[in-house]
Tab-separated table of C-alpha atoms and ligand atoms in Angstrom:
chain	number	residue	atom	x	y	z
A	25	UNK	CA	0.000	0.000	0.000
A	26	UNK	CA	1.152	3.556	-0.692
A	27	UNK	CA	2.603	5.458	2.216
A	28	UNK	CA	1.064	8.719	3.257
A	29	UNK	CA	2.531	11.845	1.761
A	30	UNK	CA	3.122	14.938	3.855
A	31	UNK	CA	0.432	16.644	1.842
A	32	UNK	CA	-2.737	16.851	3.925
A	33	UNK	CA	-5.128	15.882	1.115
A	34	UNK	CA	-3.301	12.594	0.666
A	35	UNK	CA	-3.728	11.596	4.297
A	36	UNK	CA	-7.448	11.563	3.882
A	37	UNK	CA	-7.348	9.505	0.711
A	38	UNK	CA	-4.903	7.013	2.075
A	39	UNK	CA	-6.644	6.669	5.407
A	40	UNK	CA	-9.795	5.787	3.514
A	41	UNK	CA	-8.032	3.025	1.647
A	42	UNK	CA	-6.388	1.752	4.846
A	43	UNK	CA	-9.855	1.555	6.372
A	44	UNK	CA	-11.082	-0.439	3.400
A	45	UNK	CA	-8.248	-2.948	3.909
A	46	UNK	CA	-9.608	-3.383	7.436
A	47	UNK	CA	-13.060	-4.103	5.996
A	48	UNK	CA	-11.561	-6.573	3.505
A	49	UNK	CA	-10.018	-8.396	6.470
A	50	UNK	CA	-13.304	-8.364	8.375
A	51	UNK	CA	-15.262	-9.749	5.412
A	52	UNK	CA	-12.637	-12.437	4.863
A	53	UNK	CA	-13.155	-13.537	8.483
A	54	UNK	CA	-16.933	-13.654	8.052
A	55	UNK	CA	-16.787	-15.771	4.870
A	56	UNK	CA	-13.800	-17.929	5.944
A	57	UNK	CA	-13.970	-21.590	4.803
A	58	UNK	CA	-17.237	-20.997	2.996
A	59	UNK	CA	-15.757	-21.277	-0.494
A	60	UNK	CA	-17.623	-18.165	-1.646
A	61	UNK	CA	-17.544	-17.213	-5.322
A	62	UNK	CA	-18.125	-14.011	-7.275
A	63	UNK	CA	-18.897	-13.063	-10.834
A	64	UNK	CA	-18.620	-9.694	-12.469
A	65	UNK	CA	-20.273	-8.202	-15.506
A	66	UNK	CA	-18.543	-5.155	-16.982
A	67	UNK	CA	-20.008	-2.736	-19.495
A	68	UNK	CA	-18.441	0.286	-21.133
A	69	UNK	CA	-15.010	1.650	-21.836
A	70	UNK	CA	-11.493	0.607	-20.882
A	71	UNK	CA	-11.668	2.839	-17.805
A	72	UNK	CA	-14.559	0.772	-16.556
A	73	UNK	CA	-12.649	-2.429	-17.380
A	74	UNK	CA	-9.800	-1.096	-15.286
A	75	UNK	CA	-12.197	-0.235	-12.436
A	76	UNK	CA	-13.534	-3.780	-12.638
A	77	UNK	CA	-10.003	-5.125	-12.215
A	78	UNK	CA	-9.905	-3.163	-8.935
A	79	UNK	CA	-13.308	-4.547	-7.904
A	80	UNK	CA	-11.967	-8.057	-8.601
A	81	UNK	CA	-8.833	-7.207	-6.610
A	82	UNK	CA	-10.916	-6.205	-3.585
A	83	UNK	CA	-13.233	-9.222	-3.834
A	84	UNK	CA	-10.299	-11.622	-4.082
A	85	UNK	CA	-8.576	-9.949	-1.143
A	86	UNK	CA	-11.789	-10.663	0.822
A	87	UNK	CA	-11.571	-14.328	-0.123
A	88	UNK	CA	-14.116	-14.554	-2.937
A	89	UNK	CA	-13.019	-16.681	-5.885
A	90	UNK	CA	-13.944	-15.686	-9.441
A	91	UNK	CA	-16.322	-17.852	-11.441
A	92	UNK	CA	-17.796	-17.528	-14.918
A	93	UNK	CA	-20.820	-19.516	-13.720
A	94	UNK	CA	-23.240	-16.893	-12.411
A	95	UNK	CA	-25.575	-19.511	-10.920
A	96	UNK	CA	-22.895	-20.609	-8.434
A	97	UNK	CA	-22.007	-17.052	-7.368
A	98	UNK	CA	-22.474	-15.746	-3.854
A	99	UNK	CA	-22.058	-12.201	-5.081
A	100	UNK	CA	-22.661	-10.777	-8.543
A	101	UNK	CA	-21.291	-7.318	-9.355
A	102	UNK	CA	-22.409	-5.224	-12.314
A	103	UNK	CA	-20.120	-2.394	-13.356
A	104	UNK	CA	-22.282	-0.221	-15.571
A	105	UNK	CA	-21.930	2.285	-18.405
A	106	UNK	CA	-24.455	4.908	-19.509
A	107	UNK	CA	-22.780	6.490	-22.501
A	108	UNK	CA	-25.499	5.205	-24.855
A	109	UNK	CA	-29.054	4.037	-24.295
A	110	UNK	CA	-28.713	0.373	-25.295
A	111	UNK	CA	-26.558	-0.210	-22.187
A	112	UNK	CA	-29.577	0.544	-19.997
A	113	UNK	CA	-31.805	-2.023	-21.686
A	114	UNK	CA	-29.050	-4.591	-21.366
A	115	UNK	CA	-28.547	-3.922	-17.660
A	116	UNK	CA	-32.239	-4.091	-16.777
A	117	UNK	CA	-32.516	-7.372	-18.675
A	118	UNK	CA	-29.591	-8.778	-16.693
A	119	UNK	CA	-30.880	-7.596	-13.299
A	120	UNK	CA	-34.231	-9.176	-14.137
A	121	UNK	CA	-32.447	-12.494	-14.625
A	122	UNK	CA	-30.932	-12.186	-11.111
A	123	UNK	CA	-34.290	-12.439	-9.328
A	124	UNK	CA	-34.380	-16.228	-9.365
A	125	UNK	CA	-30.783	-16.529	-8.210
A	126	UNK	CA	-31.514	-14.167	-5.329
A	127	UNK	CA	-34.565	-16.204	-4.308
A	128	UNK	CA	-32.888	-19.597	-4.635
A	129	UNK	CA	-29.398	-18.915	-3.335
A	130	UNK	CA	-29.554	-15.540	-1.579
A	131	UNK	CA	-26.797	-14.218	-3.839
A	132	UNK	CA	-25.733	-10.627	-3.105
A	133	UNK	CA	-26.473	-8.350	-6.069
A	134	UNK	CA	-24.292	-5.231	-6.284
A	135	UNK	CA	-24.510	-2.622	-9.026
A	136	UNK	CA	-21.934	0.104	-9.505
A	137	UNK	CA	-20.381	2.364	-12.093
A	138	UNK	CA	-21.449	5.279	-14.248
A	139	UNK	CA	-25.150	4.480	-14.572
A	140	UNK	CA	-25.548	4.584	-10.786
A	141	UNK	CA	-24.703	8.299	-10.848
A	142	UNK	CA	-27.987	8.901	-12.692
A	143	UNK	CA	-30.905	9.496	-10.339
A	144	UNK	CA	-33.613	8.245	-12.724
A	145	UNK	CA	-31.769	4.918	-12.974
A	146	UNK	CA	-31.338	4.339	-9.229
A	147	UNK	CA	-34.995	5.316	-8.764
A	148	UNK	CA	-36.024	2.683	-11.291
A	149	UNK	CA	-33.880	0.053	-9.558
A	150	UNK	CA	-35.398	0.863	-6.163
A	151	UNK	CA	-38.905	0.676	-7.602
A	152	UNK	CA	-38.670	-2.268	-9.988
A	153	UNK	CA	-35.805	-4.404	-8.678
A	154	UNK	CA	-36.102	-4.280	-4.869
A	155	UNK	CA	-33.969	-7.400	-4.464
A	156	UNK	CA	-30.775	-5.517	-5.444
A	157	UNK	CA	-28.585	-5.251	-2.310
A	158	UNK	CA	-25.843	-2.701	-2.976
A	159	UNK	CA	-25.703	0.343	-5.214
A	160	UNK	CA	-22.360	2.136	-5.483
A	161	UNK	CA	-21.225	4.963	-7.746
A	162	UNK	CA	-18.051	6.011	-9.528
A	163	UNK	CA	-16.812	7.960	-6.493
A	164	UNK	CA	-17.416	5.145	-3.989
A	165	UNK	CA	-16.011	2.120	-5.812
A	166	UNK	CA	-13.214	1.805	-3.221
A	167	UNK	CA	-15.825	1.425	-0.459
A	168	UNK	CA	-17.204	-1.855	-1.766
A	169	UNK	CA	-15.546	-3.848	1.093
A	170	UNK	CA	-17.285	-1.651	3.680
A	171	UNK	CA	-20.602	-1.941	1.814
A	172	UNK	CA	-20.349	-5.747	1.693
A	173	UNK	CA	-19.384	-5.927	5.370
A	174	UNK	CA	-22.309	-3.723	6.415
A	175	UNK	CA	-24.679	-5.814	4.316
A	176	UNK	CA	-23.391	-9.082	5.803
A	177	UNK	CA	-23.569	-7.718	9.350
A	178	UNK	CA	-26.733	-5.682	9.297
A	179	UNK	CA	-28.612	-7.360	6.467
A	180	UNK	CA	-29.851	-4.047	5.188
A	181	UNK	CA	-29.631	-2.574	1.717
A	182	UNK	CA	-26.761	-0.233	0.956
A	183	UNK	CA	-27.048	2.873	-1.180
A	184	UNK	CA	-23.557	4.317	-1.444
A	185	UNK	CA	-23.647	6.968	-4.139
A	186	UNK	CA	-22.303	10.508	-3.876
A	187	UNK	CA	-22.126	13.331	-6.379
A	188	UNK	CA	-18.778	15.125	-5.999
A	189	UNK	CA	-15.973	16.385	-8.236
A	190	UNK	CA	-13.986	13.314	-7.227
A	191	UNK	CA	-10.703	12.254	-5.631
A	192	UNK	CA	-7.764	10.050	-6.559
A	193	UNK	CA	-7.339	6.851	-4.589
A	194	UNK	CA	-4.106	4.903	-4.597
A	195	UNK	CA	-3.245	1.489	-3.291
A	196	UNK	CA	-6.336	-0.599	-4.015
A	197	UNK	CA	-5.628	-4.242	-4.776
A	198	UNK	CA	-5.991	-5.165	-8.444
A	199	UNK	CA	-6.600	-8.461	-10.194
A	200	UNK	CA	-5.808	-8.069	-13.891
A	201	UNK	CA	-7.550	-9.763	-16.820
A	202	UNK	CA	-4.450	-10.235	-18.902
A	203	UNK	CA	-0.846	-11.103	-18.156
A	204	UNK	CA	0.854	-9.360	-21.059
A	205	UNK	CA	-1.160	-6.194	-21.691
A	206	UNK	CA	-2.224	-3.847	-18.889
A	207	UNK	CA	-4.273	-0.685	-18.685
A	208	UNK	CA	-3.170	2.050	-16.327
A	209	UNK	CA	-5.567	4.888	-15.565
A	210	UNK	CA	-3.602	8.147	-15.436
A	211	UNK	CA	-6.490	10.522	-14.861
A	212	UNK	CA	-10.136	10.428	-13.896
A	213	UNK	CA	-13.111	12.551	-14.936
A	214	UNK	CA	-13.641	15.007	-17.747
A	215	UNK	CA	-14.022	18.798	-17.985
A	216	UNK	CA	-14.985	19.030	-21.635
A	217	UNK	CA	-18.760	18.723	-21.556
A	218	UNK	CA	-19.214	17.758	-25.195
A	219	UNK	CA	-22.929	18.460	-25.590
A	220	UNK	CA	-23.899	14.828	-26.398
A	221	UNK	CA	-21.923	13.230	-23.574
A	222	UNK	CA	-22.927	12.081	-20.094
A	223	UNK	CA	-19.402	11.185	-18.908
A	224	UNK	CA	-18.551	14.531	-17.219
A	225	UNK	CA	-21.761	14.277	-15.172
A	226	UNK	CA	-21.104	10.761	-13.931
A	227	UNK	CA	-17.314	10.782	-13.585
A	228	UNK	CA	-16.737	14.216	-12.078
A	229	UNK	CA	-13.963	16.693	-12.844
A	230	UNK	CA	-10.531	15.951	-14.280
A	231	UNK	CA	-7.990	14.831	-11.729
A	232	UNK	CA	-4.624	13.288	-12.455
A	233	UNK	CA	-2.652	10.676	-10.591
A	234	UNK	CA	0.818	11.640	-9.499
A	235	UNK	CA	3.597	10.753	-11.950
A	236	UNK	CA	5.445	8.675	-9.321
A	237	UNK	CA	2.346	6.567	-8.606
A	238	UNK	CA	1.817	5.866	-12.309
A	239	UNK	CA	5.486	5.112	-12.967
A	240	UNK	CA	5.738	2.831	-9.919
A	241	UNK	CA	2.687	0.893	-11.067
A	242	UNK	CA	4.125	0.459	-14.572
A	243	UNK	CA	7.577	-0.541	-13.264
A	244	UNK	CA	5.922	-3.227	-11.145
A	245	UNK	CA	3.924	-4.436	-14.163
A	246	UNK	CA	7.124	-4.604	-16.210
A	247	UNK	CA	8.798	-6.670	-13.480
A	248	UNK	CA	5.938	-9.140	-13.515
A	249	UNK	CA	6.263	-9.618	-17.263
A	250	UNK	CA	3.807	-7.154	-18.794
A	251	UNK	CA	4.926	-5.907	-22.218
A	252	UNK	CA	2.215	-3.507	-23.337
A	253	UNK	CA	0.765	-0.591	-21.382
A	254	UNK	CA	-2.274	1.465	-22.326
A	255	UNK	CA	-2.487	4.810	-20.532
A	256	UNK	CA	-6.126	5.632	-19.898
A	257	UNK	CA	-8.146	8.765	-19.360
A	258	UNK	CA	-11.096	10.596	-20.904
A	259	UNK	CA	-8.701	13.237	-22.148
A	260	UNK	CA	-5.146	11.976	-21.616
A	261	UNK	CA	-3.406	14.951	-23.165
A	262	UNK	CA	-4.747	17.264	-20.495
A	263	UNK	CA	-2.961	15.097	-17.913
A	264	UNK	CA	-1.509	17.363	-15.231
A	265	UNK	CA	1.018	15.711	-12.965
A	266	UNK	CA	1.724	18.965	-11.076
A	267	UNK	CA	4.683	21.383	-11.243
A	268	UNK	CA	4.458	21.596	-15.029
A	269	UNK	CA	4.663	17.809	-15.558
A	270	UNK	CA	2.546	17.087	-18.648
A	271	UNK	CA	1.394	14.127	-20.723
A	272	UNK	CA	4.498	14.338	-22.920
A	273	UNK	CA	6.747	14.151	-19.822
A	274	UNK	CA	4.856	11.030	-18.809
A	275	UNK	CA	5.351	9.445	-22.247
A	276	UNK	CA	9.131	10.025	-22.052
A	277	UNK	CA	9.274	8.541	-18.550
A	278	UNK	CA	7.164	5.463	-19.342
A	279	UNK	CA	9.284	4.941	-22.453
A	280	UNK	CA	12.347	4.545	-20.188
A	281	UNK	CA	10.855	1.671	-18.172
A	282	UNK	CA	12.784	-1.499	-18.896
A	283	UNK	CA	10.726	-4.494	-19.994
A	284	UNK	CA	7.824	-2.489	-21.443
A	285	UNK	CA	7.842	-2.863	-25.225
A	286	UNK	CA	4.716	-1.003	-26.296
A	287	UNK	CA	2.884	2.046	-25.040
A	288	UNK	CA	-0.585	3.065	-26.190
A	289	UNK	CA	-2.934	5.749	-24.905
A	290	UNK	CA	-6.671	6.532	-25.141
A	291	UNK	CA	-8.243	9.019	-25.584
A	292	UNK	CA	-6.511	12.231	-26.499
A	293	UNK	CA	-8.647	15.233	-27.447
A	294	UNK	CA	-7.732	16.967	-30.738
A	295	UNK	CA	-8.025	20.398	-29.101
A	296	UNK	CA	-5.242	19.539	-26.629
A	297	UNK	CA	-2.883	17.778	-29.054
A	298	UNK	CA	0.093	20.045	-28.493
A	299	UNK	CA	3.401	19.925	-30.394
A	300	UNK	CA	5.279	18.525	-27.396
A	301	UNK	CA	2.957	15.486	-27.405
A	302	UNK	CA	3.529	14.949	-31.151
A	303	UNK	CA	7.268	15.257	-30.579
A	304	UNK	CA	7.190	12.772	-27.675
A	305	UNK	CA	5.293	10.195	-29.756
A	306	UNK	CA	7.824	10.613	-32.574
A	307	UNK	CA	10.835	10.304	-30.249
A	308	UNK	CA	9.696	7.512	-27.924
A	309	UNK	CA	10.451	4.238	-29.691
A	310	UNK	CA	7.983	2.231	-27.584
A	311	UNK	CA	4.994	4.503	-28.209
A	312	UNK	CA	2.883	2.898	-30.946
A	313	UNK	CA	2.525	5.057	-34.005
A	314	UNK	CA	-1.231	4.516	-34.017
A	315	UNK	CA	-3.134	7.490	-32.721
A	316	UNK	CA	-6.745	7.456	-31.681
A	317	UNK	CA	-7.964	10.911	-32.687
A	318	UNK	CA	-11.699	11.169	-31.967
A	319	UNK	CA	-13.369	13.108	-34.783
A	320	UNK	CA	-17.072	12.788	-33.728
A	321	UNK	CA	-18.276	14.740	-36.783
A	322	UNK	CA	-16.849	16.228	-39.980
A	323	UNK	CA	-19.017	19.328	-40.196
A	324	UNK	CA	-17.717	22.425	-38.412
A	325	UNK	CA	-21.310	23.439	-37.656
A	326	UNK	CA	-22.041	20.128	-35.945
A	327	UNK	CA	-18.666	20.204	-34.170
A	328	UNK	CA	-19.573	23.626	-32.755
A	329	UNK	CA	-22.969	22.352	-31.575
A	330	UNK	CA	-21.164	19.381	-30.039
A	331	UNK	CA	-18.856	21.790	-28.156
A	332	UNK	CA	-15.775	20.009	-29.516
A	333	UNK	CA	-13.736	23.246	-29.814
A	334	UNK	CA	-12.169	22.474	-33.213
A	335	UNK	CA	-13.321	22.840	-36.824
A	336	UNK	CA	-13.090	20.355	-39.679
A	337	UNK	CA	-10.095	22.243	-41.097
A	338	UNK	CA	-8.332	22.346	-37.742
A	339	UNK	CA	-8.813	18.580	-37.361
A	340	UNK	CA	-7.444	17.897	-40.850
A	341	UNK	CA	-4.524	20.284	-40.268
A	342	UNK	CA	-3.700	18.506	-37.008
A	343	UNK	CA	-3.775	15.090	-38.684
A	344	UNK	CA	-1.465	16.419	-41.421
A	345	UNK	CA	0.939	17.921	-38.919
A	346	UNK	CA	1.088	14.600	-37.063
A	347	UNK	CA	1.682	12.747	-40.355
A	348	UNK	CA	4.542	15.070	-41.250
A	349	UNK	CA	6.191	14.639	-37.854
A	350	UNK	CA	5.692	10.896	-37.376
A	351	UNK	CA	6.589	8.657	-40.341
A	352	UNK	CA	4.096	5.822	-41.005
A	353	UNK	CA	1.638	7.052	-38.396
A	354	UNK	CA	-1.931	5.697	-38.656
A	355	UNK	CA	-5.150	6.941	-37.082
A	356	UNK	CA	-8.236	5.465	-35.534
A	357	UNK	CA	-11.276	7.467	-34.508
A	358	UNK	CA	-14.767	7.724	-32.970
A	359	UNK	CA	-17.678	9.088	-35.008
A	360	UNK	CA	-21.257	9.891	-33.998
A	361	UNK	CA	-23.933	10.032	-36.696
A	362	UNK	CA	-27.273	11.787	-36.315
A	363	UNK	CA	-26.407	14.475	-33.772
A	364	UNK	CA	-29.316	16.973	-33.498
A	365	UNK	CA	-29.428	19.293	-36.503
A	366	UNK	CA	-27.080	17.166	-38.645
A	367	UNK	CA	-28.101	17.779	-42.273
A	368	UNK	CA	-27.286	15.650	-45.287
A	369	UNK	CA	-24.509	18.159	-46.147
A	370	UNK	CA	-23.123	17.923	-42.624
A	371	UNK	CA	-23.067	14.147	-42.825
A	372	UNK	CA	-21.254	14.353	-46.187
A	373	UNK	CA	-18.529	16.339	-44.409
A	374	UNK	CA	-18.031	13.396	-42.044
A	375	UNK	CA	-17.699	11.034	-45.015
A	376	UNK	CA	-15.260	13.500	-46.579
A	377	UNK	CA	-12.936	13.400	-43.548
A	378	UNK	CA	-13.133	9.597	-43.495
A	379	UNK	CA	-12.150	9.488	-47.184
A	380	UNK	CA	-9.285	11.918	-46.603
A	381	UNK	CA	-7.747	10.390	-43.479
A	382	UNK	CA	-8.325	6.702	-44.295
A	383	UNK	CA	-8.592	5.629	-40.661
A	384	UNK	CA	-7.178	2.279	-39.617
A	385	UNK	CA	-10.245	1.741	-37.454
A	386	UNK	CA	-13.457	3.702	-36.880
A	387	UNK	CA	-15.698	3.212	-33.838
A	388	UNK	CA	-19.097	4.313	-35.129
A	389	UNK	CA	-22.030	5.327	-32.944
A	390	UNK	CA	-25.598	6.370	-33.554
A	391	UNK	CA	-26.376	9.476	-31.508
A	392	UNK	CA	-28.155	8.530	-28.317
A	393	UNK	CA	-30.020	11.126	-26.232
A	394	UNK	CA	-28.689	11.326	-22.693
A	395	UNK	CA	-30.834	12.847	-19.959
A	396	UNK	CA	-29.264	16.016	-18.545
A	397	UNK	CA	-27.013	16.809	-21.519
A	398	UNK	CA	-27.502	19.880	-23.769
A	399	UNK	CA	-27.880	17.564	-26.787
A	400	UNK	CA	-30.973	16.023	-25.252
A	401	UNK	CA	-32.568	19.450	-24.918
A	402	UNK	CA	-31.977	20.395	-28.561
A	403	UNK	CA	-35.156	20.571	-30.612
A	404	UNK	CA	-33.869	19.429	-33.975
A	405	UNK	CA	-33.452	15.710	-33.151
A	406	UNK	CA	-32.882	13.448	-36.167
A	407	UNK	CA	-35.452	10.698	-36.846
A	408	UNK	CA	-34.215	7.174	-36.015
A	409	UNK	CA	-34.613	6.011	-39.592
A	410	UNK	CA	-32.331	8.712	-40.991
A	411	UNK	CA	-29.758	8.075	-38.269
A	412	UNK	CA	-29.693	4.367	-39.136
A	413	UNK	CA	-29.410	5.009	-42.871
A	414	UNK	CA	-26.489	7.377	-42.342
A	415	UNK	CA	-24.864	4.876	-40.017
A	416	UNK	CA	-25.094	2.161	-42.693
A	417	UNK	CA	-23.589	4.484	-45.308
A	418	UNK	CA	-20.687	5.356	-43.023
A	419	UNK	CA	-20.175	1.686	-42.162
A	420	UNK	CA	-20.053	0.710	-45.855
A	421	UNK	CA	-17.428	3.391	-46.538
A	422	UNK	CA	-15.336	2.394	-43.519
A	423	UNK	CA	-15.435	-1.302	-44.427
A	424	UNK	CA	-14.404	-0.638	-48.017
A	425	UNK	CA	-11.500	1.442	-46.739
A	426	UNK	CA	-10.425	-1.228	-44.264
A	427	UNK	CA	-10.409	-3.873	-46.996
A	428	UNK	CA	-8.374	-1.565	-49.220
A	429	UNK	CA	-6.035	-0.632	-46.403
A	430	UNK	CA	-5.510	-4.290	-45.468
A	431	UNK	CA	-4.108	-4.875	-48.953
A	432	UNK	CA	-1.232	-2.572	-48.056
A	433	UNK	CA	-0.163	-4.985	-45.329
A	434	UNK	CA	0.205	-7.960	-47.649
A	435	UNK	CA	3.870	-8.818	-48.168
A	436	UNK	CA	5.057	-6.482	-45.397
A	437	UNK	CA	6.996	-7.540	-42.319
A	438	UNK	CA	5.197	-6.572	-39.100
A	439	UNK	CA	6.331	-6.613	-35.498
A	440	UNK	CA	3.709	-8.584	-33.604
A	441	UNK	CA	3.226	-8.990	-29.856
A	442	UNK	CA	2.049	-12.597	-29.558
A	443	UNK	CA	-0.901	-12.769	-27.153
A	444	UNK	CA	-1.701	-16.479	-27.126
A	445	UNK	CA	-3.581	-19.197	-28.949
A	446	UNK	CA	-6.230	-18.134	-31.435
A	447	UNK	CA	-9.733	-18.504	-29.953
A	448	UNK	CA	-11.103	-19.889	-33.220
A	449	UNK	CA	-8.270	-22.295	-34.011
A	450	UNK	CA	-6.240	-24.059	-31.310
A	451	UNK	CA	-3.399	-24.705	-33.755
A	452	UNK	CA	-2.812	-21.046	-34.525
A	453	UNK	CA	-1.359	-18.198	-32.481
A	454	UNK	CA	-2.667	-14.658	-32.421
A	455	UNK	CA	-1.079	-11.293	-31.822
A	456	UNK	CA	-1.304	-7.645	-32.731
A	457	UNK	CA	0.734	-5.288	-34.877
A	458	UNK	CA	1.912	-1.926	-33.662
A	459	UNK	CA	-1.175	-0.521	-35.427
A	460	UNK	CA	-3.385	-2.878	-33.366
A	461	UNK	CA	-4.343	-5.216	-36.245
A	462	UNK	CA	-4.946	-8.829	-35.278
A	463	UNK	CA	-2.568	-11.265	-36.996
A	464	UNK	CA	-3.127	-15.013	-36.883
A	465	UNK	CA	-0.257	-17.399	-37.714
A	466	UNK	CA	1.146	-20.871	-37.171
A	467	UNK	CA	3.844	-21.028	-34.525
A	468	UNK	CA	5.223	-22.752	-31.434
A	469	UNK	CA	3.830	-21.904	-27.989
A	470	UNK	CA	7.215	-20.565	-26.857
A	471	UNK	CA	6.560	-17.494	-29.028
A	472	UNK	CA	3.674	-16.488	-26.765
A	473	UNK	CA	4.285	-13.139	-25.035
A	474	UNK	CA	7.208	-12.262	-27.318
A	475	UNK	CA	7.463	-9.541	-29.939
A	476	UNK	CA	8.324	-11.260	-33.218
A	477	UNK	CA	8.510	-10.439	-36.934
A	478	UNK	CA	5.792	-11.832	-39.185
A	479	UNK	CA	5.271	-11.580	-42.914
A	480	UNK	CA	1.633	-10.809	-43.776
A	481	UNK	CA	0.333	-13.269	-46.399
A	482	UNK	CA	-3.396	-12.515	-46.632
A	483	UNK	CA	-6.152	-10.247	-45.293
A	484	UNK	CA	-9.596	-11.199	-43.974
A	485	UNK	CA	-11.259	-7.832	-43.147
A	486	UNK	CA	-10.978	-8.008	-39.330
A	487	UNK	CA	-7.696	-9.892	-39.169
A	488	UNK	CA	-4.561	-10.632	-41.174
A	489	UNK	CA	-2.825	-13.961	-41.705
A	490	UNK	CA	0.920	-14.084	-41.323
A	491	UNK	CA	3.907	-16.429	-41.293
A	492	UNK	CA	7.170	-16.315	-39.405
A	493	UNK	CA	9.541	-14.004	-41.259
B	8	LIG	N1	-13.357	10.734	-23.748
B	8	LIG	C1	-13.291	9.971	-24.910
B	8	LIG	C2	-14.351	8.916	-25.080
B	8	LIG	C3	-15.688	9.096	-24.476
B	8	LIG	S1	-16.951	7.921	-24.718
B	8	LIG	C4	-13.238	10.904	-26.075
B	8	LIG	O1	-13.585	12.064	-25.969
B	8	LIG	O2	-12.795	10.457	-27.096
B	8	LIG	C5	-16.522	7.085	-26.198
B	8	LIG	C6	-17.249	7.527	-27.404
B	8	LIG	O3	-18.636	7.316	-27.290
B	8	LIG	C7	-17.139	8.990	-27.768
B	8	LIG	O4	-15.934	9.290	-28.384
B	8	LIG	C8	-18.309	9.185	-28.682
B	8	LIG	O5	-17.981	8.910	-30.012
B	8	LIG	C9	-19.312	8.156	-28.187
B	8	LIG	N2	-20.435	8.795	-27.500
B	8	LIG	C10	-20.407	9.536	-26.373
B	8	LIG	N3	-21.643	9.983	-26.059
B	8	LIG	C11	-22.478	9.509	-27.026
B	8	LIG	C12	-23.877	9.630	-27.276
B	8	LIG	N4	-24.664	10.338	-26.481
B	8	LIG	N5	-24.383	8.988	-28.361
B	8	LIG	C13	-23.598	8.272	-29.181
B	8	LIG	N6	-22.271	8.132	-28.994
B	8	LIG	C14	-21.709	8.746	-27.937
B	9	LIG	FE1	-17.359	12.847	-23.294
B	9	LIG	FE2	-16.216	14.794	-24.634
B	9	LIG	FE3	-15.346	14.208	-22.197
B	9	LIG	FE4	-14.891	12.514	-24.196
B	9	LIG	S1	-14.072	14.594	-24.035
B	9	LIG	S2	-15.644	12.000	-22.161
B	9	LIG	S3	-16.698	12.737	-25.437
B	9	LIG	S4	-17.322	15.053	-22.720
B	10	LIG	FE1	-19.406	4.334	-20.140
B	10	LIG	FE2	-18.619	5.458	-17.943
B	10	LIG	FE3	-16.852	4.673	-19.720
B	10	LIG	S1	-20.377	6.065	-19.146
B	10	LIG	S2	-17.933	4.895	-21.638
B	10	LIG	S3	-18.190	3.376	-18.590
B	10	LIG	S4	-16.720	6.466	-18.426
């Protein structure tokens, strides 16, 4: 566990975590020798995945053992996302399925994460799913041990949700999903308030971890054999480590850590993509030359309504500047179709940017109204049918570009981090290129977890086939 700093603010944070370790011990005594199991269901982005790894860490510290079999679980945790509407339907369906398990086995049902910061959602859970035991929010994740202990002791429902700007907690146990690639959250929250987005409301204000805490975590990961690190935040390039220490400083320092072979980061915001960050990516040999540069929309009018703080031309100019400074750089992006007021001409501007940049990968979303955001209050909402048609047109363009782009890989030699056996074919191995493309190939198990050279021999839309070079 991290030692207390002299700084007063840190005492509070660390004392809270120390207290939670006490609760973990208490729960472990209560459930001793009972062979209790847990399962977890995670929705949403990589930040939520990383939070879930901390939830798993706490549960395992308490003595619960992970199972994929929900019906044998003594506690089921849902870590929720609310960025788009379909997540809500999915969650309510899943909680509905828990009723029988609760009745038959008395399983504890705990729901946490972003959706729990929305009052209309917690109200619905209280009213329609009274058998849910624990609700916790994004600012109280670390208190899950205390919540479980209180529930076990006092048998009463726990509602542990607060609405604050947020704090940074260090020292929680973590149980990671992967043993070669690891995500490291470098900052929490978001200050941007893009007009479609709920994240700033449910995750609080931007706050950065201290550089030494991040670097210590990554050094430890390197020592235990991790090769690839993804630095996470809603807006990583506004990372502020204090005393002028910026995101580019962090890239240089992570690049120096022995044992780490690849560094990725998501998501940067185009408006904060300063020259020092471009320079750091160019100079740091371990930083992958694949940049996720969320576009959201191609029309400057829509971008203004979205509160993105850049125009189409500024986005294109930034992409060009990055291309000039970083040889062989490739881009991936996020795009929303059907934002309120988006006209046919506006949508064409999005297609135009896609044609010009030729993204390596595009995460495409249909605009989803989020309660409490300015976008939801706009009058000129786009009919569902038009949104879907535009989505299909964008998808067709993106897929044709990916197929074309894949051709460029054929015959090239690619450095691939071998992740393991292919899920679809036991006899093949799978890995990823620097640009994050999946490559499947025949090889011996001893290649697993190594970075090797492969020659690409064919393309299959979502993956490439390779052979040892
Ligand atoms: N902070 C990151 C990612 C935020 S959420 C960024 O700014 O890039 C991931 C993606 O979900 C966003 O980039 C956006 O494309 C999409 N998204 C967010 N809110 C949405 C909404 N209301 N409807 C549809 N897509 C949305
Ligand atoms: Fe949402 Fe915009 Fe913040 Fe990303 S930068 S989390 S899209 S408000
Ligand atoms: Fe979803 Fe929360 Fe991430 S709303 S996208 S899980 S920050």
